[in-house]
mmCIF file of C-alpha atoms in Angstrom:
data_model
loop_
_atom_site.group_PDB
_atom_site.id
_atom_site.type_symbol
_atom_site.label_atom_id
_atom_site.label_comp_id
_atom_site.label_asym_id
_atom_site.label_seq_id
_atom_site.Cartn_x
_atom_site.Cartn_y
_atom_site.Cartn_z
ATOM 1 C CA UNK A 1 154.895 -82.168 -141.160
ATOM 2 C CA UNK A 2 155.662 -80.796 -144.883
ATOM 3 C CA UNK A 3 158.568 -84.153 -145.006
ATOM 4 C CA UNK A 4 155.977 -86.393 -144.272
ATOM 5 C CA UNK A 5 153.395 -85.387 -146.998
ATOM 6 C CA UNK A 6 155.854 -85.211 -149.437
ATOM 7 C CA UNK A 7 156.312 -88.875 -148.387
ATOM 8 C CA UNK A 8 153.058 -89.448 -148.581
ATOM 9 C CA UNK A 9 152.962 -88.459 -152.273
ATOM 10 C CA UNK A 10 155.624 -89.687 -153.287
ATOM 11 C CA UNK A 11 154.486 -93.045 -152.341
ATOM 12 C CA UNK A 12 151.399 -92.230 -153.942
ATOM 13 C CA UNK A 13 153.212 -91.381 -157.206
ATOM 14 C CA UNK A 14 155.051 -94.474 -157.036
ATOM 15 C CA UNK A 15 151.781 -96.254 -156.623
ATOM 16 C CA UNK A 16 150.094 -94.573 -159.658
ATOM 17 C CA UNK A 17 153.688 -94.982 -162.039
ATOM 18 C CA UNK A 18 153.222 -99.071 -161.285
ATOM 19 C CA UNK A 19 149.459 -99.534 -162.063
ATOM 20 C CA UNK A 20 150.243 -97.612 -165.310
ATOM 21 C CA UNK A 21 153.158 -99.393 -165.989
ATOM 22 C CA UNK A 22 151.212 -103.527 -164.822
ATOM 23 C CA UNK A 23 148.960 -102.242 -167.432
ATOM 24 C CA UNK A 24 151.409 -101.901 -169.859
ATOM 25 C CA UNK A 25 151.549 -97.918 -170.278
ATOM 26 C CA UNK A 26 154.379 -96.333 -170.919
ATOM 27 C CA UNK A 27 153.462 -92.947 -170.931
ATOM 28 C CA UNK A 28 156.208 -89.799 -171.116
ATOM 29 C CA UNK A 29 155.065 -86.734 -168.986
ATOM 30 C CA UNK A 30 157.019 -83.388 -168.346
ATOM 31 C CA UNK A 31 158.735 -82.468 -164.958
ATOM 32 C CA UNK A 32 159.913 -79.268 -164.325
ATOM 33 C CA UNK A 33 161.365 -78.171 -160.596
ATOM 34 C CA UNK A 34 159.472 -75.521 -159.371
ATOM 35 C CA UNK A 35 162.432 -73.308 -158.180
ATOM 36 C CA UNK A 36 164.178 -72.345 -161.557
ATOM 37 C CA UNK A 37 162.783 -69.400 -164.184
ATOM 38 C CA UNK A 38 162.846 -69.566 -167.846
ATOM 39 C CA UNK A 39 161.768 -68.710 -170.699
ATOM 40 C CA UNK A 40 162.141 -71.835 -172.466
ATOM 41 C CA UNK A 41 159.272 -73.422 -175.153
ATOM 42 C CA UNK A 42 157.767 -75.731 -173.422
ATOM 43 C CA UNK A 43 155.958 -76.885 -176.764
ATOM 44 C CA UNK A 44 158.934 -78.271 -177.842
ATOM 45 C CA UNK A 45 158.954 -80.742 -174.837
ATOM 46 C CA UNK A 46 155.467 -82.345 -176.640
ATOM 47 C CA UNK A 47 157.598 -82.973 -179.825
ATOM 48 C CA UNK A 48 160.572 -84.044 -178.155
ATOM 49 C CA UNK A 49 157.960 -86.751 -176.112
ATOM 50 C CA UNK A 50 155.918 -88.179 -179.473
ATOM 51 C CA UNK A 51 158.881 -87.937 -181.688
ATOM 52 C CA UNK A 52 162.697 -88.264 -181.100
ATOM 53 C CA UNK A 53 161.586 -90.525 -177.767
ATOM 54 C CA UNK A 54 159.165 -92.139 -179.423
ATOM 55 C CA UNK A 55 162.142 -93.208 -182.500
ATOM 56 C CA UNK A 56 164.866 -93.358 -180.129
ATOM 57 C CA UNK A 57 163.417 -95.376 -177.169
ATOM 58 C CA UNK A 58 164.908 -93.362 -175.027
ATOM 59 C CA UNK A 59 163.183 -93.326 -171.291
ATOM 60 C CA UNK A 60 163.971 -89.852 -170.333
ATOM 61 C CA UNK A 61 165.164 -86.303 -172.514
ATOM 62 C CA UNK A 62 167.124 -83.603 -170.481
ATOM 63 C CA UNK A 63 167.093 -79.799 -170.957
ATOM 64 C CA UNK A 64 170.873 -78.716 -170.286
ATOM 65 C CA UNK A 65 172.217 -75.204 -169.712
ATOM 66 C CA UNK A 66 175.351 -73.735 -169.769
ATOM 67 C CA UNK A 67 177.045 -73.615 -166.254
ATOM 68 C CA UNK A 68 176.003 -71.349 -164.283
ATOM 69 C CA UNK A 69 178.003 -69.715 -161.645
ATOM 70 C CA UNK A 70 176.987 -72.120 -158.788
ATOM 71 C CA UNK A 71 177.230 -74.963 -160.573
ATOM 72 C CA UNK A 72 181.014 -74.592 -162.334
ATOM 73 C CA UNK A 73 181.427 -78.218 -162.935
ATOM 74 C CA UNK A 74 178.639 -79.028 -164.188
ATOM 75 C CA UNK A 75 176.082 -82.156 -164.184
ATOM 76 C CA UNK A 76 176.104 -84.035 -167.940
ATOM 77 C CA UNK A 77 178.029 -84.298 -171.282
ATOM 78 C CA UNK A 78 176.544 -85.033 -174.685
ATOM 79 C CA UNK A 79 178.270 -87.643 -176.754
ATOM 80 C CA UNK A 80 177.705 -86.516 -180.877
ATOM 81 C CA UNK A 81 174.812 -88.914 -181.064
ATOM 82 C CA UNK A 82 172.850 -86.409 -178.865
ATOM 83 C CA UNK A 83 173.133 -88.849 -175.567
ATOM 84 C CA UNK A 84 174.248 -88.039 -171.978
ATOM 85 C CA UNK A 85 177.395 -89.812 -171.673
ATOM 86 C CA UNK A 86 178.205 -91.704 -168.825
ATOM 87 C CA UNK A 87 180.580 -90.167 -165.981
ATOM 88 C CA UNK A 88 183.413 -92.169 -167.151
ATOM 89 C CA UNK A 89 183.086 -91.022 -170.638
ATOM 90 C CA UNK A 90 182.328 -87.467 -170.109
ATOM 91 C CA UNK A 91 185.552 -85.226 -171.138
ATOM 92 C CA UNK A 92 184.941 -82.939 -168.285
ATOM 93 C CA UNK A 93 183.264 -83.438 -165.101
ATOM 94 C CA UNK A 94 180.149 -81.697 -167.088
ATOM 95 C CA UNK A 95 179.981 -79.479 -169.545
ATOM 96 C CA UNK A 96 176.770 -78.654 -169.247
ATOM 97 C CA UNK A 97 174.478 -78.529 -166.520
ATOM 98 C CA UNK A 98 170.811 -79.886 -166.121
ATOM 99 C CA UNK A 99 168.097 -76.943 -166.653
ATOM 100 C CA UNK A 100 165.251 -78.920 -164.257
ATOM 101 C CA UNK A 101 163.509 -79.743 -167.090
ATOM 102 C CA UNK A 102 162.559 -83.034 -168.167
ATOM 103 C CA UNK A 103 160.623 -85.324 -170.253
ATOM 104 C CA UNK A 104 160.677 -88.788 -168.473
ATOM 105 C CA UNK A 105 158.863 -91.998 -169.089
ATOM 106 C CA UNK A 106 157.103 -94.367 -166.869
ATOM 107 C CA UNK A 107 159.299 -97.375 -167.738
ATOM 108 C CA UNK A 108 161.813 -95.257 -166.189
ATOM 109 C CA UNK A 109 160.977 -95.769 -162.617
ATOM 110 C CA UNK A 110 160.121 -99.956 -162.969
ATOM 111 C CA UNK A 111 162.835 -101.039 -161.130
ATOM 112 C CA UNK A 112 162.881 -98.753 -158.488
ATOM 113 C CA UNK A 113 159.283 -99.752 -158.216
ATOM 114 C CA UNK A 114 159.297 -102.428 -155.980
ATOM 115 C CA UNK A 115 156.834 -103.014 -152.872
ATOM 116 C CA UNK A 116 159.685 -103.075 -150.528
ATOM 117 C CA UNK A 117 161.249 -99.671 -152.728
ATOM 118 C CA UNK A 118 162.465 -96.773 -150.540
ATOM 119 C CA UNK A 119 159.737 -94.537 -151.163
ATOM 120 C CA UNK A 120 161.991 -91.178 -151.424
ATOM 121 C CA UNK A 121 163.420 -91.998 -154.422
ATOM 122 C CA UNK A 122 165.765 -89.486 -155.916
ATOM 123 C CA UNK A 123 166.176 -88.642 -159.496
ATOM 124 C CA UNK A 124 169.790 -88.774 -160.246
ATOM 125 C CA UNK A 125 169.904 -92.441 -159.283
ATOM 126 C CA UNK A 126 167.088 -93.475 -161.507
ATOM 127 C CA UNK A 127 168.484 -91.292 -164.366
ATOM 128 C CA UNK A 128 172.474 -92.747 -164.038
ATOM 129 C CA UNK A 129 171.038 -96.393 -164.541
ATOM 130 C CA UNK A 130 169.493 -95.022 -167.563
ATOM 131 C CA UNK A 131 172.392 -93.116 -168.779
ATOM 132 C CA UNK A 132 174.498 -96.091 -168.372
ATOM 133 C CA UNK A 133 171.956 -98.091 -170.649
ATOM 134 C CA UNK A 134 171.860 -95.141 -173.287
ATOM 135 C CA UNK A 135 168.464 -94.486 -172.905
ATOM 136 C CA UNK A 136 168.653 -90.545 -172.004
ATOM 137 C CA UNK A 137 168.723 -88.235 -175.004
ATOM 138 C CA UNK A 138 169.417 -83.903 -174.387
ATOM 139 C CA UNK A 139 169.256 -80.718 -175.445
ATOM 140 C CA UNK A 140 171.354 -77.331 -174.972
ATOM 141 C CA UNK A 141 169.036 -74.566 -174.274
ATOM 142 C CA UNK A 142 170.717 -71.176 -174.791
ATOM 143 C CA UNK A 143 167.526 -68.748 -173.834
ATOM 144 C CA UNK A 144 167.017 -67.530 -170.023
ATOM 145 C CA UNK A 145 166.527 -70.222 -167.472
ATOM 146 C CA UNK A 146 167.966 -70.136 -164.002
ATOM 147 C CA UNK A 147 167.813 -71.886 -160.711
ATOM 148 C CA UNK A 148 166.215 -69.658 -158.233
ATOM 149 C CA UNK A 149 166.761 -72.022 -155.259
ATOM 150 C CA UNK A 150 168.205 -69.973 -153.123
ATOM 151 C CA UNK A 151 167.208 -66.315 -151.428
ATOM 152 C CA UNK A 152 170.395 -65.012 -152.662
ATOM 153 C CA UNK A 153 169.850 -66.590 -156.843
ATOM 154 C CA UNK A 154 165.841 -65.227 -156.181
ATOM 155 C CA UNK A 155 166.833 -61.849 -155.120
ATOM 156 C CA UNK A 156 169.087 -61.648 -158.577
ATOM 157 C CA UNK A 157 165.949 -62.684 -160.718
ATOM 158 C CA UNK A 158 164.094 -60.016 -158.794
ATOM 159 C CA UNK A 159 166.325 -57.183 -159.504
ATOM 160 C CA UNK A 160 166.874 -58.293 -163.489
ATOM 161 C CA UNK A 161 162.969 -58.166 -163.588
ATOM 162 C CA UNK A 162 162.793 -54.818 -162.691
ATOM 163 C CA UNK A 163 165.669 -53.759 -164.608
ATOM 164 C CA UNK A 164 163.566 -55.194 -167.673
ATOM 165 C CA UNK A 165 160.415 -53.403 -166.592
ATOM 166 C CA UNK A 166 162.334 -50.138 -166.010
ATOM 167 C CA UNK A 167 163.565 -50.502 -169.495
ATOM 168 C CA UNK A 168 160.288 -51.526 -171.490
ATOM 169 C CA UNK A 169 158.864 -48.398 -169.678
ATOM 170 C CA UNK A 170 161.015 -46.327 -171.255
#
C-alpha cells in the first residue's frame, strides 16, 4: 500500500514540476531526506538559492559531509571552482559524501519529465546528467549531521542525545 502512494505522489510531483516549468518557472526549493539529523543552518540554503544559483546557473547545490563510517568511499568531489566533479574526474571515489540536503531547481527534472517518464524517478540519475553538464555547485558542512537510516545509526543518535542532556544537567 505505502509503495503505491508514494507512486502516486511522485507522479503528482512530476505533474506539478512540468506545469511550473510549461509556464516558464524555474523555481529552486529545498529537499532534505527525512532520515538524517543535523544541526546545519538551513538559512543559508535561502542565500545559496537567490544568490550563488541565481549567478552561477547552476540547477542544483549539494550539502556534503565528511565520510561517515558507513559510507567510507564516499559519494562526490569538489573541483576548486566549487563544482561536483564528474566520476571520471574525481581523485578518489568521493571524498566527501552527500549530507541529504539539497537546493534543486525545477529545470532540473525537464527531461526526465516526459508523459511516457518512469514515474519513480531517482535522484542520483537526474543529478549525474547535471554534474556532467557542470550545473551542480557544493558545500562542506563540518557541524553535526548524520544519516539515521538505520535502527542501528538511530539508536547511536539516541544515546549521544542523552549523553548531551546528562551533561547540560550538570
Amino acid at each position: 500500500v505505502d509503495q503505491e502512494l508514494d507512486k502516486e505522489l511522485d507522479k503528482e510531483l512530476d505533474q506539478e514540476l512540468g506545469k511550473e516549468l510549461d509556464q516558464g518557472r524555474d523555481q529552486a526549493f529545498v529537499v532534505v531526506n527525512s532520515d538524517i539529523w543535523t544541526d546545519f543552518p538551513y538559512q543559508r540554503l535561502l542565500d545559496v538559492a537567490t544568490g550563488s544559483m541565481a549567478q552561477n546557473r547552476c540547477s542544483a547545490h549539494l550539502v556534503l559531509i565528511e565520510n561517515p563510517d558507513h559510507n567510507l568511499t564516499g559519494d562526490f568531489d569538489l573541483g576548486a571552482d566549487g563544482l561536483v566533479l564528474p566520476p571520471k574526474q574525481q581523485q578518489k571515489s568521493g571524498a566527501f559524501t552527500f549530507s541529504g540536503i539539497s537546493v534543486l531547481k525545477q529545470a532540473l527534472f525537464k527531461p526526465f519529465l516526459t508523459p511516457d517518464a518512469d514515474h519513480s524517478l531517482a535522484l542520483y540519475p537526474v543529478l549525474l546528467q547535471a554534474i556532467k553538464a557542470r550545473q551542480v555547485s557544493a558545500e562542506i558542512y563540518g557541524g553535526d549531521c548524520g544519516d539515521i537510516g538505520t535502527p542501528q545509526r538511530l539508536e547511536e543518535l539516541d544515546q549521544k542525545i542523552r549523553q548531551i542532556r546528562e551533561l547540560n544537567k550538570s
